Short mmCIF file of C-alpha atoms in Angstrom, two decimals:
data_model
loop_
_atom_site.label_atom_id
_atom_site.label_comp_id
_atom_site.label_asym_id
_atom_site.label_seq_id
_atom_site.Cartn_x
_atom_site.Cartn_y
_atom_site.Cartn_z
CA ASN A 1 61.32 73.13 103.89
CA VAL A 2 59.40 73.23 100.62
CA VAL A 3 60.15 77.01 100.15
CA ARG A 4 63.77 76.31 101.16
CA GLU A 5 64.26 73.62 98.57
CA THR A 6 62.63 75.79 95.91
CA LEU A 7 64.96 78.61 96.68
CA ILE A 8 68.04 76.34 96.55
CA MET A 9 67.03 75.05 93.12
CA MET A 10 66.29 78.55 91.92
CA HIS A 11 69.77 79.49 93.02
CA GLU A 12 71.02 76.58 90.80
CA TYR A 13 69.30 77.82 87.61
CA THR A 14 70.44 81.41 87.99
CA ASN A 15 73.94 82.71 87.48
CA PRO A 16 73.52 84.47 89.86
CA LEU A 17 71.38 87.52 88.89
CA TYR A 18 69.34 86.21 85.93
CA TRP A 19 67.38 83.10 85.00
CA PRO A 20 66.76 81.53 81.64
CA ILE A 21 64.20 82.80 79.17
CA SER A 22 62.75 79.35 79.12
CA VAL A 23 61.52 79.62 82.70
CA SER A 24 60.52 83.31 82.47
CA GLY A 25 56.86 82.65 81.59
CA ARG A 26 55.23 85.63 79.95
CA HIS A 27 58.15 88.08 80.70
CA PRO A 28 61.26 86.92 78.76
CA GLY A 29 64.32 88.98 79.62
CA GLU A 30 62.61 90.97 82.45
CA GLY A 31 63.51 88.74 85.39
CA ARG A 32 66.28 89.63 87.86
CA PHE A 33 66.99 87.88 91.13
CA THR A 34 65.50 89.43 94.26
CA PRO A 35 67.82 88.38 97.20
CA GLU A 36 65.59 89.29 100.13
CA PRO A 37 63.80 85.89 100.46
CA TYR A 38 67.18 84.30 101.20
CA ALA A 39 67.83 86.77 104.02
CA TYR A 40 64.44 86.13 105.54
CA MET A 41 64.85 82.34 105.21
CA ALA A 42 68.25 82.69 106.89
CA MET A 43 66.75 84.38 109.92
CA ALA A 44 63.69 82.05 109.98
CA GLY A 45 66.13 79.26 110.65
CA GLY A 46 64.03 76.20 109.93
CA GLN A 47 65.12 73.46 112.30
CA LYS A 48 67.83 75.66 113.74
CA SER A 49 67.98 79.23 114.96
CA PHE A 50 69.75 80.42 111.79
CA ASP A 51 70.17 79.03 108.22
CA THR A 52 73.72 79.62 107.08
CA THR A 53 73.11 78.13 103.63
CA MET A 54 70.47 80.78 102.86
CA ALA A 55 72.68 83.54 104.22
CA ALA A 56 75.63 82.53 102.04
CA ILE A 57 73.43 82.43 98.88
CA TYR A 58 72.20 85.94 99.85
CA LEU A 59 75.78 87.20 100.06
CA GLN A 60 76.58 85.69 96.61
CA ILE A 61 73.70 87.53 95.01
CA ILE A 62 74.37 90.88 96.50
CA ASN A 63 78.07 90.53 95.78
CA ALA A 64 77.16 89.91 92.10
CA SER A 65 74.93 92.99 91.99
CA LYS A 66 77.59 94.98 93.76
CA THR A 67 75.25 96.26 96.52
CA LYS A 68 75.72 96.63 100.27
CA THR A 69 72.86 95.94 102.64
CA GLN A 70 72.25 95.74 106.36
CA PHE A 71 71.50 92.02 106.01
CA GLY A 72 74.83 91.55 104.16
CA LYS A 73 76.79 93.40 106.86
CA ARG A 74 75.15 91.39 109.58
CA PHE A 75 75.86 88.04 107.91
CA LEU A 76 79.51 88.96 107.24
CA LYS A 77 79.94 89.88 110.98
CA MET A 78 78.66 86.41 111.77
CA GLY A 79 81.64 84.99 109.76
CA ILE A 80 79.53 83.77 106.85
CA SER A 81 81.10 83.70 103.38
CA ALA A 82 79.38 84.10 100.08
CA ALA A 83 78.22 80.83 98.49
CA GLN A 84 80.18 79.37 95.55
CA TYR A 85 78.62 77.30 92.80
CA GLN A 86 79.52 73.62 92.75
CA PRO A 87 79.86 71.56 89.53
CA GLY A 88 76.92 69.23 88.97
CA HIS A 89 73.85 68.23 87.00
CA TRP A 90 70.23 68.48 88.06
CA ASP A 91 66.99 67.39 86.33
CA MET A 92 63.78 69.20 87.33
CA ASN A 93 61.41 67.07 85.24
CA PHE A 94 58.25 68.49 86.89
CA GLY A 95 59.48 71.63 84.93
CA LEU A 96 61.06 69.80 82.08
CA LEU A 97 64.34 71.58 82.84
CA SER A 98 67.86 70.23 82.94
CA ILE A 99 70.64 72.18 84.68
CA HIS A 100 74.37 71.65 83.98
CA ARG A 101 77.18 73.53 85.86
CA ARG A 102 80.96 73.60 85.53
CA GLN A 103 83.46 76.29 86.63
CA ASN A 104 81.60 79.64 86.54
CA TRP A 105 79.03 78.85 83.89
CA LEU A 106 75.49 77.54 83.74
CA LEU A 107 73.72 75.64 80.96
CA THR A 108 70.04 74.81 80.86
CA VAL A 109 67.82 72.96 78.40
CA ARG A 110 64.03 72.93 78.36
CA GLY A 111 61.30 71.32 76.29
CA HIS A 112 57.59 70.68 76.57
CA ASN A 113 55.10 67.76 76.33
CA ARG A 114 51.44 66.96 76.83
CA TYR A 115 51.60 67.83 80.57
CA TYR A 116 53.55 71.14 80.33
CA VAL A 117 52.69 74.07 78.08
CA ALA A 118 55.04 75.12 75.27
CA ASN A 119 54.72 78.82 75.84
CA GLU A 120 52.90 81.47 77.93
CA SER A 121 51.69 84.47 76.02
CA TYR A 122 49.24 87.29 76.90
CA PRO A 123 48.23 90.47 75.21
CA GLY A 124 51.33 92.69 75.50
CA ALA A 125 53.50 90.01 77.04
CA ASN A 126 55.73 87.38 75.24
CA VAL A 127 53.67 87.88 72.13
CA PHE A 128 56.27 86.20 69.94
CA GLY A 129 57.24 83.39 72.31
CA ARG A 130 55.78 80.44 70.39
CA TYR A 131 59.15 78.60 70.44
CA THR A 132 60.16 79.20 74.06
CA THR A 133 60.51 75.48 74.79
CA TYR A 134 61.20 73.93 71.45
CA GLY A 135 64.51 72.70 72.88
CA ASN A 136 65.74 75.99 74.27
CA LEU A 137 69.41 75.75 75.26
CA GLU A 138 70.78 78.73 77.27
CA LEU A 139 74.31 79.31 78.35
CA PHE A 140 75.13 81.87 81.10
CA TYR A 141 78.42 83.35 82.13
CA PRO A 142 78.55 85.58 85.15
CA ASN A 143 79.54 89.21 85.31
CA GLU A 144 78.68 90.08 81.71
CA GLY A 145 76.71 93.26 82.53
CA GLU A 146 73.06 94.10 82.19
CA ASN A 147 72.62 92.27 78.88
CA GLN A 148 71.88 88.95 80.84
CA GLY A 149 75.02 87.10 79.99
CA SER A 150 75.81 88.68 76.61
CA TYR A 151 73.50 86.59 74.49
CA PHE A 152 69.97 88.01 74.84
CA LYS A 153 68.72 91.57 74.41
CA ASP A 154 65.21 92.53 73.32
CA ASP A 155 66.55 94.97 70.71
CA GLY A 156 66.64 93.20 67.32
CA TRP A 157 66.26 89.74 68.86
CA ASP A 158 64.90 87.21 66.32
CA TRP A 159 62.11 85.36 68.13
CA ASN A 160 62.46 82.53 65.55
CA ASP A 161 65.93 81.72 66.72
CA LEU A 162 66.19 80.85 70.40
CA PRO A 163 69.49 78.80 70.82
CA GLY A 164 68.99 75.03 70.61
CA THR A 165 65.56 75.20 69.11
CA THR A 166 64.27 73.63 65.93
CA THR A 167 61.68 75.99 64.44
CA LEU A 168 59.79 77.17 61.43
CA GLN A 169 61.21 80.53 60.24
CA VAL A 170 58.14 82.80 59.66
CA PRO A 171 57.90 86.53 59.34
CA ILE A 172 57.32 88.44 62.55
CA GLU A 173 53.72 89.09 61.50
CA LYS A 174 52.97 85.35 61.37
CA LEU A 175 54.91 84.66 64.50
CA ARG A 176 52.65 87.10 66.51
CA ALA A 177 50.46 85.04 68.81
CA ASN A 178 46.71 84.91 68.14
CA ILE A 179 45.72 85.17 71.80
CA ILE A 180 42.19 84.11 72.61
CA ASN A 181 39.98 82.95 75.49
CA ALA A 182 40.21 79.30 74.67
CA ASP A 183 37.61 78.00 77.06
CA ASP A 184 35.70 78.76 80.33
CA PHE A 185 38.56 77.59 82.43
CA SER A 186 41.20 80.12 81.22
CA GLY A 187 41.69 83.82 80.63
CA VAL A 188 42.81 85.63 77.52
CA GLU A 189 46.06 83.82 77.10
CA GLU A 190 47.86 81.27 74.96
CA MET A 191 49.54 78.18 76.54
CA LEU A 192 49.77 75.57 73.84
CA LEU A 193 50.15 71.83 74.57
CA THR A 194 51.49 69.11 72.39
CA ASP A 195 50.35 65.48 72.19
CA GLU A 196 53.83 64.07 72.65
CA VAL A 197 54.81 62.59 76.05
CA PHE A 198 58.61 62.39 75.59
CA ALA A 199 60.52 65.33 77.11
CA GLY A 200 62.87 65.21 80.13
CA GLY A 201 66.31 64.44 81.38
CA THR A 202 68.29 62.03 83.40
CA HIS A 203 71.75 62.14 85.09
CA LEU A 204 74.46 59.99 86.65
CA GLY A 205 76.78 61.85 89.05
CA LYS A 206 77.61 65.16 87.47
CA GLN A 207 76.75 64.11 83.89
CA GLY A 208 73.43 64.28 82.19
CA ILE A 209 71.25 63.95 79.07
CA TYR A 210 68.02 65.59 77.87
CA ALA A 211 65.71 64.63 74.99
CA MET A 212 62.38 65.47 73.50
CA LYS A 213 60.04 64.55 70.72
CA LEU A 214 58.87 67.79 69.16
CA HIS A 215 55.45 68.13 67.56
CA GLY A 216 54.26 71.57 66.36
CA SER A 217 50.86 73.08 67.11
CA ASP A 218 47.91 72.60 64.76
CA LYS A 219 46.85 76.16 65.73
CA TYR A 220 49.52 77.61 63.45
CA ASP A 221 49.28 74.87 60.85
CA MET A 222 52.39 73.16 62.24
CA GLY A 223 50.77 69.78 62.81
CA SER A 224 53.18 68.09 60.37
CA PHE A 225 56.22 69.70 62.11
CA ARG A 226 58.28 67.02 64.03
CA ALA A 227 61.72 66.36 65.32
CA ASN A 228 63.62 64.18 67.66
CA LYS A 229 66.20 66.21 69.74
CA SER A 230 68.73 65.33 72.38
CA TRP A 231 71.57 66.88 74.37
CA PHE A 232 74.34 64.99 76.04
CA MET A 233 75.99 67.13 78.71
CA PHE A 234 79.42 65.67 79.79
CA ASP A 235 81.75 68.03 81.74
CA SER A 236 82.43 71.09 79.51
CA LEU A 237 81.24 69.14 76.30
CA VAL A 238 77.65 69.16 75.03
CA VAL A 239 76.81 67.01 72.09
CA CYS A 240 73.63 68.27 70.28
CA LEU A 241 71.69 65.74 68.02
CA GLY A 242 68.59 66.03 65.99
CA SER A 243 66.90 63.48 63.74
CA ASP A 244 63.62 62.95 61.93
CA ILE A 245 63.18 66.62 61.27
CA THR A 246 60.14 66.53 58.99
CA ASN A 247 57.26 68.77 57.87
CA THR A 248 55.15 69.46 54.77
CA ILE A 249 55.38 73.28 55.02
CA LYS A 250 56.83 74.69 51.77
CA ASP A 251 56.34 78.43 52.43
CA TYR A 252 59.09 78.83 55.09
CA PRO A 253 62.34 77.19 55.93
CA THR A 254 62.99 74.92 58.99
CA VAL A 255 66.15 75.73 60.99
CA THR A 256 67.98 74.71 64.08
CA THR A 257 69.60 77.63 65.91
CA VAL A 258 73.08 77.04 67.24
CA PHE A 259 73.50 80.45 68.86
CA GLN A 260 72.17 84.00 68.68
CA ASN A 261 74.43 86.44 70.66
CA TYR A 262 73.77 90.12 71.22
CA LEU A 263 76.93 92.12 70.39
CA THR A 264 77.83 94.92 72.77
CA ASP A 265 80.79 95.51 70.42
CA THR A 266 80.35 94.87 66.72
CA SER A 267 84.04 94.39 66.29
CA ALA A 268 83.99 91.41 68.65
CA GLY A 269 86.19 88.64 67.23
CA ILE A 270 84.72 85.36 65.94
CA TYR A 271 86.98 82.42 65.06
CA LEU A 272 86.00 80.48 61.95
CA ASN A 273 88.17 77.43 61.45
CA ASN A 274 90.70 79.02 63.83
CA GLN A 275 90.81 82.35 61.82
CA ARG A 276 89.80 85.39 63.69
CA ASP A 277 87.37 87.70 61.94
CA ASN A 278 86.49 91.11 63.40
CA SER A 279 84.49 92.39 60.36
CA PHE A 280 80.92 93.66 60.53
CA PRO A 281 78.58 92.90 58.91
CA LEU A 282 79.70 89.40 57.97
CA SER A 283 77.79 86.50 56.32
CA LYS A 284 79.02 83.04 55.44
CA GLU A 285 77.34 79.82 54.42
CA TRP A 286 78.85 76.36 54.37
CA LYS A 287 77.15 74.04 51.93
CA SER A 288 79.64 71.19 52.10
CA MET A 289 82.60 70.94 54.43
CA LYS A 290 84.05 67.98 56.32
CA ASP A 291 84.87 69.96 59.48
CA LEU A 292 83.93 73.37 60.77
CA SER A 293 85.00 74.88 64.14
CA VAL A 294 83.77 78.15 65.43
CA ILE A 295 84.41 80.22 68.60
CA ASP A 296 81.74 82.86 69.23
CA ASN A 297 82.13 86.19 70.96
CA ARG A 298 81.46 84.41 74.39
CA ASN A 299 84.39 81.95 74.06
CA THR A 300 82.04 79.07 73.32
CA GLY A 301 83.33 76.67 70.80
CA TYR A 302 81.23 74.75 68.23
CA TYR A 303 82.34 71.69 66.19
CA PHE A 304 80.64 70.29 63.10
CA SER A 305 81.91 67.11 61.61
CA ASN A 306 79.70 67.74 58.64
CA ALA A 307 78.92 71.50 58.17
CA LYS A 308 76.46 71.21 55.41
CA ASP A 309 73.82 74.01 55.38
CA VAL A 310 75.39 75.87 58.35
CA VAL A 311 74.83 79.67 58.00
CA PHE A 312 76.65 82.31 60.02
CA THR A 313 75.74 86.02 60.11
CA LYS A 314 77.02 88.97 62.07
CA LYS A 315 74.81 91.94 61.28
CA ILE A 316 72.09 94.35 62.43
CA GLN A 317 68.79 92.58 62.98
CA TYR A 318 65.32 94.11 62.95
CA SER A 319 62.49 92.91 65.07
CA ARG A 320 59.68 93.71 67.58
CA ASN A 321 59.98 93.77 71.31
CA GLN A 322 58.31 90.95 73.26
CA LYS A 323 55.45 93.22 74.34
CA ASP A 324 54.71 94.08 70.63
CA THR A 325 54.83 97.74 71.45
CA LYS A 326 57.70 98.89 69.19
CA ASP A 327 60.08 98.01 66.42
CA THR A 328 63.63 97.23 67.57
CA GLU A 329 66.99 96.67 66.13
CA GLY A 330 70.39 95.37 67.33
CA ALA A 331 73.70 93.84 66.39
CA PHE A 332 73.85 90.05 66.69
CA ALA A 333 76.16 87.17 65.75
CA LYS A 334 74.03 84.16 64.81
CA MET A 335 74.57 80.63 63.52
CA ILE A 336 71.81 78.37 62.20
CA ILE A 337 71.50 75.10 60.45
CA ASP A 338 69.17 75.47 57.45
CA HIS A 339 67.09 72.30 56.89
CA GLY A 340 65.22 73.88 53.96
CA THR A 341 61.51 73.89 53.15
CA ALA A 342 59.36 70.80 53.83
CA PRO A 343 62.37 68.69 55.06
CA THR A 344 62.08 64.97 55.17
CA MET A 345 64.11 63.09 57.87
CA SER A 346 66.65 65.95 58.14
CA SER A 347 69.17 65.87 61.01
CA TYR A 348 71.98 67.75 62.64
CA ASN A 349 75.02 66.83 64.83
CA TYR A 350 77.27 69.40 66.48
CA ALA A 351 79.14 69.73 69.75
CA MET A 352 79.74 72.65 72.08
CA LEU A 353 83.00 73.17 73.99
CA ILE A 354 82.23 75.66 76.62
CA ASN A 355 84.69 78.36 77.85
CA THR A 356 87.45 77.54 75.38
CA ASP A 357 89.99 79.50 73.28
CA SER A 358 91.67 79.06 69.95
CA ALA A 359 94.30 76.58 71.25
CA GLY A 360 91.60 74.52 73.06
CA MET A 361 89.48 74.36 69.96
CA LYS A 362 92.43 73.40 67.70
CA ASN A 363 93.32 70.50 70.06
CA PHE A 364 89.62 69.42 70.16
CA VAL A 365 89.35 69.37 66.31
CA SER A 366 92.59 67.38 66.07
CA GLN A 367 91.27 64.94 68.70
CA MET A 368 88.05 64.35 66.84
CA SER A 369 89.98 63.31 63.74
CA SER A 370 92.18 60.90 65.74
CA LYS A 371 91.64 57.27 66.72
CA SER A 372 90.56 58.44 70.21
CA PRO A 373 87.83 61.13 69.60
CA ALA A 374 86.37 63.19 72.50
CA TYR A 375 82.98 61.47 71.82
CA LYS A 376 81.38 59.02 69.57
CA VAL A 377 77.78 59.21 68.12
CA LEU A 378 76.81 55.51 68.06
CA GLN A 379 73.24 56.07 66.79
CA GLN A 380 71.10 58.95 65.60
CA ASP A 381 67.73 58.04 64.08
CA SER A 382 64.02 57.64 65.02
CA ILE A 383 64.81 54.64 67.28
CA ALA A 384 67.56 56.01 69.46
CA HIS A 385 70.27 58.73 69.99
CA ILE A 386 73.33 57.16 71.62
CA VAL A 387 76.63 58.90 72.46
CA TYR A 388 79.72 57.47 74.15
CA TYR A 389 82.05 59.66 76.26
CA PRO A 390 85.40 57.88 76.61
CA THR A 391 86.88 60.25 79.22
CA GLN A 392 84.43 58.90 81.84
CA GLN A 393 83.45 55.59 80.04
CA ILE A 394 79.93 56.81 80.03
CA THR A 395 77.16 55.93 77.52
CA GLY A 396 74.19 58.10 77.21
CA THR A 397 71.23 56.50 75.50
CA VAL A 398 67.81 58.00 74.41
CA LEU A 399 65.33 55.27 73.47
CA PHE A 400 62.51 56.93 71.54
CA SER A 401 60.99 53.46 70.66
CA THR A 402 60.44 50.17 72.28
CA ASN A 403 62.08 46.75 71.59
CA LYS A 404 63.91 47.99 68.49
CA SER A 405 67.51 47.06 67.57
CA THR A 406 69.99 49.60 68.62
CA ASN A 407 73.75 50.14 68.55
CA ASP A 408 73.87 50.10 72.29
CA SER A 409 76.18 47.27 73.39
CA LEU A 410 74.30 46.79 76.69
CA ILE A 411 70.59 47.29 76.06
CA LEU A 412 69.12 44.48 73.95
CA SER A 413 65.42 45.42 74.39
CA ASN A 414 63.20 47.81 76.34
CA ASP A 415 59.42 48.00 76.73
CA ARG A 416 58.94 51.77 77.31
CA PRO A 417 60.68 54.78 75.76
CA CYS A 418 63.17 56.13 78.24
CA LEU A 419 66.45 57.84 78.94
CA LEU A 420 69.49 56.12 80.57
CA ILE A 421 73.15 56.66 81.37
CA TYR A 422 75.50 53.92 82.41
CA GLN A 423 79.14 53.87 83.48
CA LYS A 424 81.01 50.60 83.36
CA ASP A 425 84.27 49.52 85.01
CA LYS A 426 85.86 46.10 85.11
CA ASP A 427 83.43 44.29 87.38
CA SER A 428 80.45 46.64 87.98
CA MET A 429 78.25 49.36 86.45
CA MET A 430 76.23 52.27 87.63
CA LEU A 431 72.96 52.74 85.70
CA SER A 432 70.54 55.69 85.80
CA VAL A 433 67.05 55.37 84.19
CA THR A 434 64.25 57.98 83.80
CA ASP A 435 60.79 57.42 82.26
CA PRO A 436 59.91 60.83 80.68
CA ASP A 437 56.22 60.03 80.78
CA LEU A 438 55.13 61.50 84.18
CA GLY A 439 51.84 59.53 84.08
CA PHE A 440 49.30 62.17 84.96
CA TYR A 441 47.00 60.05 82.76
CA ASP A 442 47.32 56.89 80.63
CA GLY A 443 46.60 56.21 77.05
CA PRO A 444 46.56 58.49 73.96
CA ASP A 445 46.49 62.30 74.12
CA ASP A 446 43.13 63.63 75.34
CA THR A 447 43.00 66.73 73.12
CA GLN A 448 39.73 67.07 71.17
CA ILE A 449 40.14 66.56 67.41
CA LEU A 450 38.12 68.94 65.21
CA PRO A 451 36.25 67.86 62.08
CA ASP A 452 39.20 69.01 59.93
CA GLY A 453 41.51 66.60 61.80
CA LYS A 454 43.34 69.26 63.71
CA ARG A 455 43.79 69.37 67.47
CA LYS A 456 41.70 71.96 69.24
CA GLU A 457 43.32 74.66 71.34
CA GLU A 458 42.52 73.82 74.95
CA SER A 459 43.74 75.35 78.17
CA ILE A 460 45.67 73.15 80.65
CA TYR A 461 43.15 74.32 83.35
CA SER A 462 40.41 72.46 81.35
CA LYS A 463 42.13 69.12 81.69
CA LYS A 464 40.51 66.58 84.12
CA TRP A 465 43.94 65.34 85.04
CA TYR A 466 45.30 68.77 86.00
CA ALA A 467 45.44 68.05 89.67
CA SER A 468 46.02 64.33 89.53
CA PRO A 469 49.09 62.80 91.02
CA ALA A 470 51.80 61.31 88.76
CA LYS A 471 51.77 57.54 88.52
CA PRO A 472 54.91 55.39 88.87
CA SER A 473 55.86 53.03 86.05
CA PHE A 474 58.05 49.98 85.51
CA ILE A 475 60.52 49.65 82.66
CA ASN A 476 61.77 46.23 81.57
CA PHE A 477 65.10 45.87 79.89
CA THR A 478 67.09 42.92 78.52
CA LEU A 479 70.76 43.51 79.27
CA LYS A 480 73.59 41.73 77.48
CA GLY A 481 75.48 39.47 79.80
CA ILE A 482 74.90 38.10 83.42
CA TRP A 483 74.47 40.84 86.07
CA LYS A 484 73.35 40.87 89.63
CA LEU A 485 71.92 43.80 91.76
CA GLU A 486 73.68 45.47 94.63
CA ASN A 487 72.36 44.19 97.93
CA GLY A 488 69.72 46.37 99.40
CA ASN A 489 68.23 47.55 96.16
CA THR A 490 64.53 48.32 96.42
CA ILE A 491 63.70 49.80 93.11
CA ALA A 492 64.73 47.02 90.70
CA THR A 493 64.60 43.27 90.17
CA ILE A 494 66.78 41.07 87.92
CA SER A 495 66.62 37.52 86.56
CA LEU A 496 68.22 35.49 83.69
CA ASP A 497 66.71 34.48 80.46
CA LYS A 498 67.47 31.24 78.57
CA PHE A 499 70.03 32.99 76.30
CA GLY A 500 72.33 34.10 79.16
CA ASN A 501 71.20 37.63 79.34
CA SER A 502 69.72 39.60 82.23
CA LEU A 503 66.09 40.69 82.54
CA LEU A 504 66.08 43.94 84.57
CA GLN A 505 62.92 45.69 85.77
CA VAL A 506 63.32 49.31 87.17
CA GLN A 507 60.67 51.31 88.92
CA CYS A 508 60.44 54.93 87.80
CA LYS A 509 58.46 57.77 89.26
CA TYR A 510 58.02 61.58 89.10
CA GLY A 511 60.58 61.97 86.33
CA GLU A 512 63.27 61.21 88.83
CA ALA A 513 66.51 59.34 87.92
CA SER A 514 66.24 55.77 89.23
CA GLN A 515 69.85 54.83 89.94
CA ILE A 516 71.10 51.26 90.53
CA LYS A 517 74.41 49.48 90.85
CA LEU A 518 74.99 46.18 89.06
CA TYR A 519 77.81 43.61 89.30
CA LYS A 520 79.02 41.10 86.74
#
């Protein structure tokens, strides 16, 4: 049953032949689905003589790879049809991965924290992968050939610019990992940890949010590098927010990468403010513009309400392959937000409209300037990121701090940082809460501090808590108004304060979404 659940979730974060770079460990871009385990699981049967779910996934994979097998022929004769992806949202917070599906596409977001390593690099493997989980957002469409969804190819790929990440742009020589044997518990490898706890996601129904507090590694003099990042995934809309982007590094710029797409065809059309441009090479920079809309070569739309310091390029890029064995080059379309050198409290705010066209993007831009925008950013600072999605009357709230005043109309106070989504109707509300601190140990970060004040590089295998169970937690909220819990609830309690507000306590564990229903 454990293996079965693992294979089902693996099927959810592939589309259907490839999986994200962010979960590829030391081999970015080299993974391709092997379908045989699903066939064997189908025949093993579990509680029954045959597992039709496993067989259906197997057929979907071999259909995508356009192969015919004896297993496939047998399953088809049994009347089994290939599986079809269903829309939904999943959070795998023991892997710090969020998964969002609609139509035929897959979107994943991944971060890191003090419990899960930021990268996995070895001599000759993922040598430039320092930023693998700095907020890596990956979008897959199926049937786009061997270039893994028409966005990644290890020919000219800029390892500074993984989509969704906020990073320090350094030359390739400085990005190369200094791989050592950190201690007696590890091999010759690099798997860096941060001291921040906050990274993870929550969901309500088929909608979800993800957030992280980013803190760079002292090993590469990035101890001053910090950012608060969040993603609000509502249907085909993704709102991407960043705040508190700060560091003292003056030698290299800090950037947030919107996309970096490999071009199989250099004449592929890009829409910039609804004007198609096929030229190559192409470079454009927006220093100050109220609105900017872009549709990339994959029919993904991007909207900026303030396009300051957005840079778009379409050109040949020069790099090194992930094994660090040869120089590479390739054609890419790329868009970044340039925060400059040594930024202080910089930010970004943009939205993705997935699988759109020129007419759809034009309508979206028009809607955003109307009295009924597609989404509203209610707060974006060191205390909270809050977004309202009118279509579903859903509010997504990331609380980076405790007991601070926010623009959330429901949450008056909280005693632990957390993520929550709630959906109100006339007389009731569904609420989902996640504590991103998985609780493998309590208190401050346990990394040794060196005499120069920097954190020592330590392997995760050296940590005493490495095999400890995660501890549950309780989060206390003050909610505006008088609410009562649905009968039969076992994970929450509620009472009233003297001001006519509700005191809600919710139990959280394992990074799961604790979901409750409340009535007025």
